[in-house]
Coordinates of C-alpha atoms and ligand atoms in Angstrom, one line a residue:
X1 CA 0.0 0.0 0.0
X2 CA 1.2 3.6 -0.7
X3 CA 1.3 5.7 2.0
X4 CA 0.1 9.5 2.0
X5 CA 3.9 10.3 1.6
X6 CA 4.5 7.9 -1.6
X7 CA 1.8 9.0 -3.4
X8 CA 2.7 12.4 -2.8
X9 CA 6.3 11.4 -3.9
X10 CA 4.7 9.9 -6.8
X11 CA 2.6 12.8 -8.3
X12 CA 5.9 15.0 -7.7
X13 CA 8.2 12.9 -9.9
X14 CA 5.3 12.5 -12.8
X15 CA 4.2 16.3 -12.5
X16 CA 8.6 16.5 -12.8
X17 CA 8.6 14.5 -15.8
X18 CA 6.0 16.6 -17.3
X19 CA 8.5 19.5 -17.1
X20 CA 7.4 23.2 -15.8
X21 CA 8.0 27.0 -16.5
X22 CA 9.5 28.5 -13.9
X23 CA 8.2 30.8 -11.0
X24 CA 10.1 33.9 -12.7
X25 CA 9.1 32.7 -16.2
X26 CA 5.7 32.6 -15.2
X27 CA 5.2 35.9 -13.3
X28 CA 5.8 37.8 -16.2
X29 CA 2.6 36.9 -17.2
X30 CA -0.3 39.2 -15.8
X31 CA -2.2 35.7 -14.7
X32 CA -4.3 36.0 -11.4
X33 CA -5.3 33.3 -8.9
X34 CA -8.5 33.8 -7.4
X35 CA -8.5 32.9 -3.5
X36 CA -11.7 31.4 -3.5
X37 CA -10.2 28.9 -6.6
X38 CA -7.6 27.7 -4.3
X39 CA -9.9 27.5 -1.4
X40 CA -12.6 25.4 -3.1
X41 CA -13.0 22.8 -1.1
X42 CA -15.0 20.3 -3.5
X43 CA -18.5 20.7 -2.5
X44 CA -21.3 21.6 -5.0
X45 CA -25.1 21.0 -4.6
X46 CA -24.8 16.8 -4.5
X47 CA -21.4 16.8 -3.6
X48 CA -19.4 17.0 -0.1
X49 CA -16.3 18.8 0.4
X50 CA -13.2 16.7 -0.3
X51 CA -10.6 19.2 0.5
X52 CA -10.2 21.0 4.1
X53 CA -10.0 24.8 4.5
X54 CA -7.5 26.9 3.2
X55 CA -6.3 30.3 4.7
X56 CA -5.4 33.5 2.4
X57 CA -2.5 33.2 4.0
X58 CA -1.6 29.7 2.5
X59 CA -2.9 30.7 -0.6
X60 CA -0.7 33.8 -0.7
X61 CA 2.3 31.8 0.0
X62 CA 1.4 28.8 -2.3
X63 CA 1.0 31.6 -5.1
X64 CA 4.0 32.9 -4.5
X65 CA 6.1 30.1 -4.7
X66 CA 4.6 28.9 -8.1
X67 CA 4.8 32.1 -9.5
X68 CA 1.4 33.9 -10.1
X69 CA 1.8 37.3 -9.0
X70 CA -1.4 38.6 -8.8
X71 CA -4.2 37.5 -6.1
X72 CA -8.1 38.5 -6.7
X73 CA -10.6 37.6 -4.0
X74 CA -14.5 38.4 -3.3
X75 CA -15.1 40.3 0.2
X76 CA -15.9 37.4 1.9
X77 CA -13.5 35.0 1.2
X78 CA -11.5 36.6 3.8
X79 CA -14.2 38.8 5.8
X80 CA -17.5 36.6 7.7
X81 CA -19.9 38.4 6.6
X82 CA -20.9 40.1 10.0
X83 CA -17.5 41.5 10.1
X84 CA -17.9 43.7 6.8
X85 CA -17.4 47.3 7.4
X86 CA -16.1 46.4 10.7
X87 CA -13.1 47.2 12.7
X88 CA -12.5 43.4 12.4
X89 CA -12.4 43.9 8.6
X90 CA -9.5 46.3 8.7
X91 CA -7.8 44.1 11.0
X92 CA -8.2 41.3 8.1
X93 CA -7.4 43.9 5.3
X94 CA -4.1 44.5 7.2
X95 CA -3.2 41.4 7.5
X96 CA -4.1 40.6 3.8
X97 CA -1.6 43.6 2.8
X98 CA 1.2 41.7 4.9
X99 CA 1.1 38.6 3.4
X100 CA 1.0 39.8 -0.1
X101 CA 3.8 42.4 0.3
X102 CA 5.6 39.5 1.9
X103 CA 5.2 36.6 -0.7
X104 CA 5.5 40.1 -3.5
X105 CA 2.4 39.7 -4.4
X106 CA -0.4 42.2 -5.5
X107 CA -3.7 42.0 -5.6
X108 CA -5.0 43.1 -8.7
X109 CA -8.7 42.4 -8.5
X110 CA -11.4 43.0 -5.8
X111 CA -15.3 41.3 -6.2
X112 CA -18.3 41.1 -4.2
X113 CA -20.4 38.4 -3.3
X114 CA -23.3 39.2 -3.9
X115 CA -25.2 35.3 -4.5
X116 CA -24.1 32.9 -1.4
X117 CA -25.4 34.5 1.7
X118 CA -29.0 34.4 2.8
X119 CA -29.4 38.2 2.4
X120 CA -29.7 37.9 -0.9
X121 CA -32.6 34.9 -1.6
X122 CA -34.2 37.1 -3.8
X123 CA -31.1 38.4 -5.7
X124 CA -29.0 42.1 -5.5
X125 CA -31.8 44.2 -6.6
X126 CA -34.6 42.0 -4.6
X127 CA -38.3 44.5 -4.0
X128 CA -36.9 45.2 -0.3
X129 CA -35.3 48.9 -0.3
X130 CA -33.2 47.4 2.7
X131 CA -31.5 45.0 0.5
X132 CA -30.8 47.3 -2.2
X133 CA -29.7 49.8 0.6
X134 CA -27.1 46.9 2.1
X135 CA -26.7 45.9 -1.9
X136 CA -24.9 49.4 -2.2
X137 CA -22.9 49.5 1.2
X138 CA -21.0 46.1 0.5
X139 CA -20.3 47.3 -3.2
X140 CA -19.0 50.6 -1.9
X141 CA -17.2 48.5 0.5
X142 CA -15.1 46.4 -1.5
X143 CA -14.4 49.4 -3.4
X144 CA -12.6 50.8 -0.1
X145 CA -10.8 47.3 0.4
X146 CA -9.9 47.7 -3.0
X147 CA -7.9 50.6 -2.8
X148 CA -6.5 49.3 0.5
X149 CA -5.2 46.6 -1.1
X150 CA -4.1 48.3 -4.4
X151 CA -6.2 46.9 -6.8
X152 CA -6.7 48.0 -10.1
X153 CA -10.0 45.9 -10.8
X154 CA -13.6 45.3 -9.2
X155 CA -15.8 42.4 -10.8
X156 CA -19.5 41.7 -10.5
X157 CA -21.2 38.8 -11.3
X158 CA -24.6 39.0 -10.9
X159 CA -25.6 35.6 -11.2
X160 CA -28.7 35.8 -8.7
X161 CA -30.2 38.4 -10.7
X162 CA -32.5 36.7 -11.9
X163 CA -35.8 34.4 -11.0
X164 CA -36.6 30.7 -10.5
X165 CA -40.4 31.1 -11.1
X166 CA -42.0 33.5 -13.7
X167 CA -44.0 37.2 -13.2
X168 CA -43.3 37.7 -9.8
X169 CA -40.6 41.0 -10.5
X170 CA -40.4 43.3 -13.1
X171 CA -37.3 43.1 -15.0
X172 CA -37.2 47.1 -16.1
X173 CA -37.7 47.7 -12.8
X174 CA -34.7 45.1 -11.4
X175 CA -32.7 46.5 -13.8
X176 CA -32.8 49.8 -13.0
X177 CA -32.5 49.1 -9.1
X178 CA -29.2 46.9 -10.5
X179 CA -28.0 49.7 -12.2
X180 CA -28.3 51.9 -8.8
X181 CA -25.9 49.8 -6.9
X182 CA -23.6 50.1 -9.7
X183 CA -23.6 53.6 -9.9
X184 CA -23.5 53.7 -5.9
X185 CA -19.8 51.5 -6.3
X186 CA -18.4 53.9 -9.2
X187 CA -19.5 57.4 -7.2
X188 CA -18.2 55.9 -3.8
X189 CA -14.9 55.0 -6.3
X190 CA -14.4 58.3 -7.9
X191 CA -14.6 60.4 -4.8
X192 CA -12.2 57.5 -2.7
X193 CA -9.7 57.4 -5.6
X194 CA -10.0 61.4 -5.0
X195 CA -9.4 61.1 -1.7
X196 CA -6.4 59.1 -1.6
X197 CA -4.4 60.0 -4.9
X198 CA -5.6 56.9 -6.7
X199 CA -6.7 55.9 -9.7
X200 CA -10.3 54.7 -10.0
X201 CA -10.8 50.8 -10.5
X202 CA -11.9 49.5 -13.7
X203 CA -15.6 48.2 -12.7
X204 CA -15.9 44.7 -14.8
X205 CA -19.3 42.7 -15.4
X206 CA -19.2 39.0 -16.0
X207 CA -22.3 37.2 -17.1
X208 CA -22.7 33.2 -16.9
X209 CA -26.4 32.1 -18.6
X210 CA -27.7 30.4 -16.0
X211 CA -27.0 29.2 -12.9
X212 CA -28.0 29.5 -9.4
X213 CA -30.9 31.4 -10.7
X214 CA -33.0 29.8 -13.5
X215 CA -33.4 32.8 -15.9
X216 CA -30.5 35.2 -15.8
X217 CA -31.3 39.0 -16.5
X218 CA -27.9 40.1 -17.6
X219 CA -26.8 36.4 -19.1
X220 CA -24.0 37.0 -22.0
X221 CA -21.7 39.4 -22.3
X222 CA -23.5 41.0 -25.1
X223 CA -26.6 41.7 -22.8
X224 CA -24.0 43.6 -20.3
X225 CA -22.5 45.7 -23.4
X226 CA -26.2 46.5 -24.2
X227 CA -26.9 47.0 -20.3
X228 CA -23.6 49.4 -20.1
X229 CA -24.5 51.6 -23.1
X230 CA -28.3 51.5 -22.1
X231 CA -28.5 55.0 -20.0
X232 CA -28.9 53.5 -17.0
X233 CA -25.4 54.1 -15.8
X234 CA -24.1 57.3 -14.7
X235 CA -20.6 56.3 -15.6
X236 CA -20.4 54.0 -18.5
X237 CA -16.6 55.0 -19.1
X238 CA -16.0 53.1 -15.6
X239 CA -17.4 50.1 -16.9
X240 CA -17.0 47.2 -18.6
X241 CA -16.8 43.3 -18.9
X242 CA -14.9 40.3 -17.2
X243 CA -16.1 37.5 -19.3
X244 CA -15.5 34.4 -18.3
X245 CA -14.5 31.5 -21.6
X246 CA -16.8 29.3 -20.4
X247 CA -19.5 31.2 -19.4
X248 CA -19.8 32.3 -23.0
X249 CA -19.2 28.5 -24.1
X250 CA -22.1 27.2 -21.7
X251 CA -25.3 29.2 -23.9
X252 CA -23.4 27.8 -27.3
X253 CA -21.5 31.2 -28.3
X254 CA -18.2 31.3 -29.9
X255 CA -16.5 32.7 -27.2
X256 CA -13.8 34.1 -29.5
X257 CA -16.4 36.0 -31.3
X258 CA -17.7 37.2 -27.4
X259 CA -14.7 38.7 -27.0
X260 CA -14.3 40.1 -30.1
X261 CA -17.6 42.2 -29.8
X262 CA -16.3 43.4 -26.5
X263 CA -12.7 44.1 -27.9
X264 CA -14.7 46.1 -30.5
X265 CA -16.7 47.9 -27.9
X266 CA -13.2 48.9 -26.2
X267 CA -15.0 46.9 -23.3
X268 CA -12.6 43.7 -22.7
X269 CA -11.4 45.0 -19.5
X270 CA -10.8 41.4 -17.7
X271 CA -10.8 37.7 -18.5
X272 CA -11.8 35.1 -16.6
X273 CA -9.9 31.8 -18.1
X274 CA -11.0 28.4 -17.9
X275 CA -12.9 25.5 -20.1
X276 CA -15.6 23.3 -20.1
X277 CA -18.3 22.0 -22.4
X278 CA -21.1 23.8 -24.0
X279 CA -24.6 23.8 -22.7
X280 CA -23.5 22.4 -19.4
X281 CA -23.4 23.7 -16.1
X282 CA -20.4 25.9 -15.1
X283 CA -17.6 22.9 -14.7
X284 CA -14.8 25.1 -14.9
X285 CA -12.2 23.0 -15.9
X286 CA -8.5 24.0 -15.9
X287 CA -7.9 26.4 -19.4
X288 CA -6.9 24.0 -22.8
X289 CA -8.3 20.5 -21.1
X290 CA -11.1 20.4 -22.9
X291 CA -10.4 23.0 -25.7
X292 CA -7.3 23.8 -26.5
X293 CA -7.8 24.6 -30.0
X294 CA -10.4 27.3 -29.4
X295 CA -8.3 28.3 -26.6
X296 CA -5.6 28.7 -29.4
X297 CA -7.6 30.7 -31.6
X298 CA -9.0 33.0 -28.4
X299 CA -5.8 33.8 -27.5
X300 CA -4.6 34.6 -31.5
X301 CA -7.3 37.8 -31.2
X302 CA -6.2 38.3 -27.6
X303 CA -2.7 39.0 -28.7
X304 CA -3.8 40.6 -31.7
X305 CA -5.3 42.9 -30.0
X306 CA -2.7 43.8 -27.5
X307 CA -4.6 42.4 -25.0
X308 CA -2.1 41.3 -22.3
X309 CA -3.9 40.2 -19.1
X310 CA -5.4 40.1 -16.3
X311 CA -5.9 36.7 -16.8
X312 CA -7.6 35.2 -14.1
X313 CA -7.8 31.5 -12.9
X314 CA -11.2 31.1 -12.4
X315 CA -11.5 27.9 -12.8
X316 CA -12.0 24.6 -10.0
X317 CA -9.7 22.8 -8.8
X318 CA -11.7 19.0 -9.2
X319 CA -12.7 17.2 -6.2
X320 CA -10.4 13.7 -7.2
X321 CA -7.5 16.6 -6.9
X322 CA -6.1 16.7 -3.1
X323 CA -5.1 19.5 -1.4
X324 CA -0.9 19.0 -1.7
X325 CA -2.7 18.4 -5.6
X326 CA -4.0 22.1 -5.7
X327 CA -0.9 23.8 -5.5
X328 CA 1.6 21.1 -7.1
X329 CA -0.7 19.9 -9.9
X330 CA -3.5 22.0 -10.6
X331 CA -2.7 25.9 -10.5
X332 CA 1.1 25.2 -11.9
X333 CA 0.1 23.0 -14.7
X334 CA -2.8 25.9 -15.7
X335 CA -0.6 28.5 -15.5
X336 CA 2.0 26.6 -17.9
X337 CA -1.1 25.5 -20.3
X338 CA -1.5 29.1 -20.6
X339 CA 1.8 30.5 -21.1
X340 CA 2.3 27.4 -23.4
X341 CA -1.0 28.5 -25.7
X342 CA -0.2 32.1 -25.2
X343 CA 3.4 31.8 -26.9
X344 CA 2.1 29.4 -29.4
X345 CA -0.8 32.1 -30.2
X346 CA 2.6 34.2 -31.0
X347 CA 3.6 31.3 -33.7
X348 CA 0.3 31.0 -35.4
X349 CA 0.7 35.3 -35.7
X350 CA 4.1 35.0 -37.3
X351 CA 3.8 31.8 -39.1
X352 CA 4.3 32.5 -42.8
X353 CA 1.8 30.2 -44.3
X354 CA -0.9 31.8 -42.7
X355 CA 0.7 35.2 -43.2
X356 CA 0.7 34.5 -46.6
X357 CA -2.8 32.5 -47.2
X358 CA -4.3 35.6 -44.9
X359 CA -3.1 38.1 -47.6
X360 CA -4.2 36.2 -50.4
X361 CA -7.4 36.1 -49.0
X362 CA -7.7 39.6 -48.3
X363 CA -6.2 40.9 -51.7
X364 CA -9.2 38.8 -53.5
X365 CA -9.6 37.2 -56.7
X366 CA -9.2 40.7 -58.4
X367 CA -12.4 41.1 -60.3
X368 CA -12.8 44.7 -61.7
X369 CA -16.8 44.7 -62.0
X370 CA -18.1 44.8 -58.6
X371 CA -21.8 43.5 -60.4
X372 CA -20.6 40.7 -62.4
X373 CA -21.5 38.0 -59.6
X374 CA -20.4 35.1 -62.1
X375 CA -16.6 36.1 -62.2
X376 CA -16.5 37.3 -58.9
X377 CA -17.5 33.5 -57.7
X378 CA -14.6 32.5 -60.0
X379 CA -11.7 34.6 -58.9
X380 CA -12.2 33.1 -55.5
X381 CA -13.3 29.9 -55.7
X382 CA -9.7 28.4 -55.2
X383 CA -8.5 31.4 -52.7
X384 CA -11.3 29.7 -50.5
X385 CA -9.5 26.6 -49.9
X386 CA -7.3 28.6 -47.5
X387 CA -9.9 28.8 -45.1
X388 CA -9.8 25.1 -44.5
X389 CA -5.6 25.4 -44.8
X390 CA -5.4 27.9 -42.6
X391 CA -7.1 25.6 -39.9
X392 CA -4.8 22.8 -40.6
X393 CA -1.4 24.9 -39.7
X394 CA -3.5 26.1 -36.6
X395 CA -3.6 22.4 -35.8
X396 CA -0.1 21.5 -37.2
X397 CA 1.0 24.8 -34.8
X398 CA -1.0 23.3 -31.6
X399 CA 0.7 19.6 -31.5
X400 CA 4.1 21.1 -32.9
X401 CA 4.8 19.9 -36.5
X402 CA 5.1 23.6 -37.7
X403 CA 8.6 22.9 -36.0
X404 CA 9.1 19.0 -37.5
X405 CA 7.4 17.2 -34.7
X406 CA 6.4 13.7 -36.0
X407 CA 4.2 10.6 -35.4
X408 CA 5.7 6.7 -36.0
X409 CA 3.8 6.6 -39.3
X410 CA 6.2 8.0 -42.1
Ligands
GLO501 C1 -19.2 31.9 -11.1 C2 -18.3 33.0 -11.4 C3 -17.6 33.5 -10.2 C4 -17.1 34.9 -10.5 C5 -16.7 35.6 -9.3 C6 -16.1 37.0 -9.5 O1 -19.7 31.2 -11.9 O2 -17.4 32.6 -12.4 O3 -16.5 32.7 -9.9 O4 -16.1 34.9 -11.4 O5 -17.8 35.7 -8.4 O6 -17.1 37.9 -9.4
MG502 MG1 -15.8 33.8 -13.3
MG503 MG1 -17.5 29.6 -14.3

């Protein structure tokens, strides 16, 4: 029999064998790990924890020593809720500040959670003014522990906004109550960046379809860019999205094209990375296990875009994974997936098939009458091909035979 030790001797020498970036190659990424990611302890509606508790102070440490720099966090994930806004919180927030200056961390992203606790049954925006009232103070205060901590981001997902059963609210009406919290967070931002020399934080929404509620009012990232640019905000320059890759992937989108309407809408602001299946439930699996192709192709526009991070973990550790697992398997190995999809996204951008099958493409079949549809149809029948070409090198790029990686068969 194997003994805890052995085994964990075991998954050390294979995860060595696998071969690893190293802490300073992969902190010059701008790659965040989520506390509540690390602290997941395995438990889901019909499932018990597996894993035991995990301090911020572990996770800190644990980050630090695999090399992601950057540490997000909702408000409580390291505050009880009954200590918000409390003397107890800045006691916390203190300590928080110490372990990531410490470890050299920062924290780069601050979110509230606005869907576990009883207080919020009937959502964010629920009928009661008291709730919406309390809605507002815990936005506005992770705003403050967001500048205490130096953050440069705040993310909402609103994931209980939203009903179960049919007619009961109003969803104008929810809306606009939604929209009040919002602009609650991003006044009580403006006048405390003000206040101490700051910068305001980039206030980032990220939808999911469904799940815990049934019907989601703000569901894809679309909905949110129409929601933004909708009047309802009084500072739609403060905000924009944080979607997540599978949350798009979960209604059937292409998430690629997701973020390409919010790259367009100068709106991609944060990116929550991860993979799964579509029309599931939210499975967040570790980034390219499932798709690494897409994942390829997502991260093509990404760099083409200049879009260089954050890039945040948001993803589950699965329950099979033990805790010595969670920091020596799963959040190194995503974080090389990453790096190792992010430099290849580099390849497929400088390869010079595509370069030149791209070109050809764009400079057309060369047809002088815009109206003569027959000739048109001609000139590019052949160019076409390159589509499907194109796709292959991708492929060829992904399992390395760009580079003269090949299989037994000759
Ligand atoms: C859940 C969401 C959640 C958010 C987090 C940040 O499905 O992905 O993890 O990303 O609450 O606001
Ligand atoms: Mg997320
Ligand atoms: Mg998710």
């Amino acid at each position: 029999m194997l003994t805890e030790k052995d085994q964990q001797a075991l998954i050390s020498r294979l995860s060595q064998a696998c071969g690893a970036y190293s802490p300073q190659t992969r902190r010059k990424y701008f790659i965040s790990g989520p506390q509540w990611a690390a602290a997941y302890e395995g438990h889901a509606l019909f499932h018990a924890p597996t894993r035991p508790p995990v301090s911020f102070e572990e996770v800190i440490r644990n980050y630090a020593e695999i090399g992601i720099g950057y540490w997000t966090t909702h408000d409580t994930d390291v505050i009880p809720t009954e200590a918000i806004g409390t003397d107890r919180q800045a006691e916390i927030v203190s300590r928080i500040r110490q372990a990531l200056d410490q470890h050299g961390l920062q924290c780069s992203m601050v979110t509230t959670e606005t869907f576990h606790h009883a207080v919020w049954a009937a959502g964010p925006a629920a009928e009661a003014p008291e709730v919406r009232e309390y809605a507002k103070f815990r936005l506005c205060n992770t705003v403050d522990i967001g500048h205490e901590l130096g953050a440069s981001f705040a993310v909402y997902w609103p994931g209980s906004l939203g009903y179960q059963v049919q007619g009961a609210i109003e969803e104008t009406q929810t809306l606009r109550w939604y929209a009040e919290a919002l602009n609650a967070a991003c006044e009580h931002d403006i006048e405390t960046a003000r206040r101490k020399g700051r910068p305001t934080l980039k206030h980032c929404l990220e939808a999911k379809p469904f799940e815990p509620q049934a019907e989601i009012l703000l569901p894809t990232s679309d909905a949110m860019l129409a929601f933004i640019s909708s009047g309802l905000l009084t500072h739609p320059e403060m905000v924009g999205l944080n979607p997540e890759y599978l949350h798009e992937l979960m209604w059937g989108a292409a998430p690629r094209a997701a973020l390409a309407r919010a790259l367009l809408a100068g709106k991609l602001f944060h990116f929550d990375i991860n993979d799964g299946y579509r029309l599931k439930h939210d499975v967040d699996i570790g980034i390219g296990l499932v798709n690494p192709l897409d994942w390829l192709n997502v991260l093509v526009l990404l760099r083409s875009h200049d879009y260089h991070g954050p890039f945040n973990l948001d993803f589950k550790p699965p329950r099979t994974t033990s805790a010595f697992g969670v920091f020596k398997v799963s959040f190194p190995t995503a974080v090389d997936r990453f790096i190792t999809l992010w430099e290849m996204a580099g390849e497929v951008l400088e390869d010079p098939v595509i370069g030149e099958a791209t070109a050809a493409l764009k400079a057309g079949g060369g047809v002088t009458d815009p109206r003569d549809v027959e000739a048109i149809v001609r000139a590019n029948q052949e160019l076409l091909t390159l589509h499907e070409l194109i796709a292959h090198r991708i492929f060829q790029i992904l399992i390395g035979a760009h580079r003269g990686r090949t299989f037994s068969i000759a």
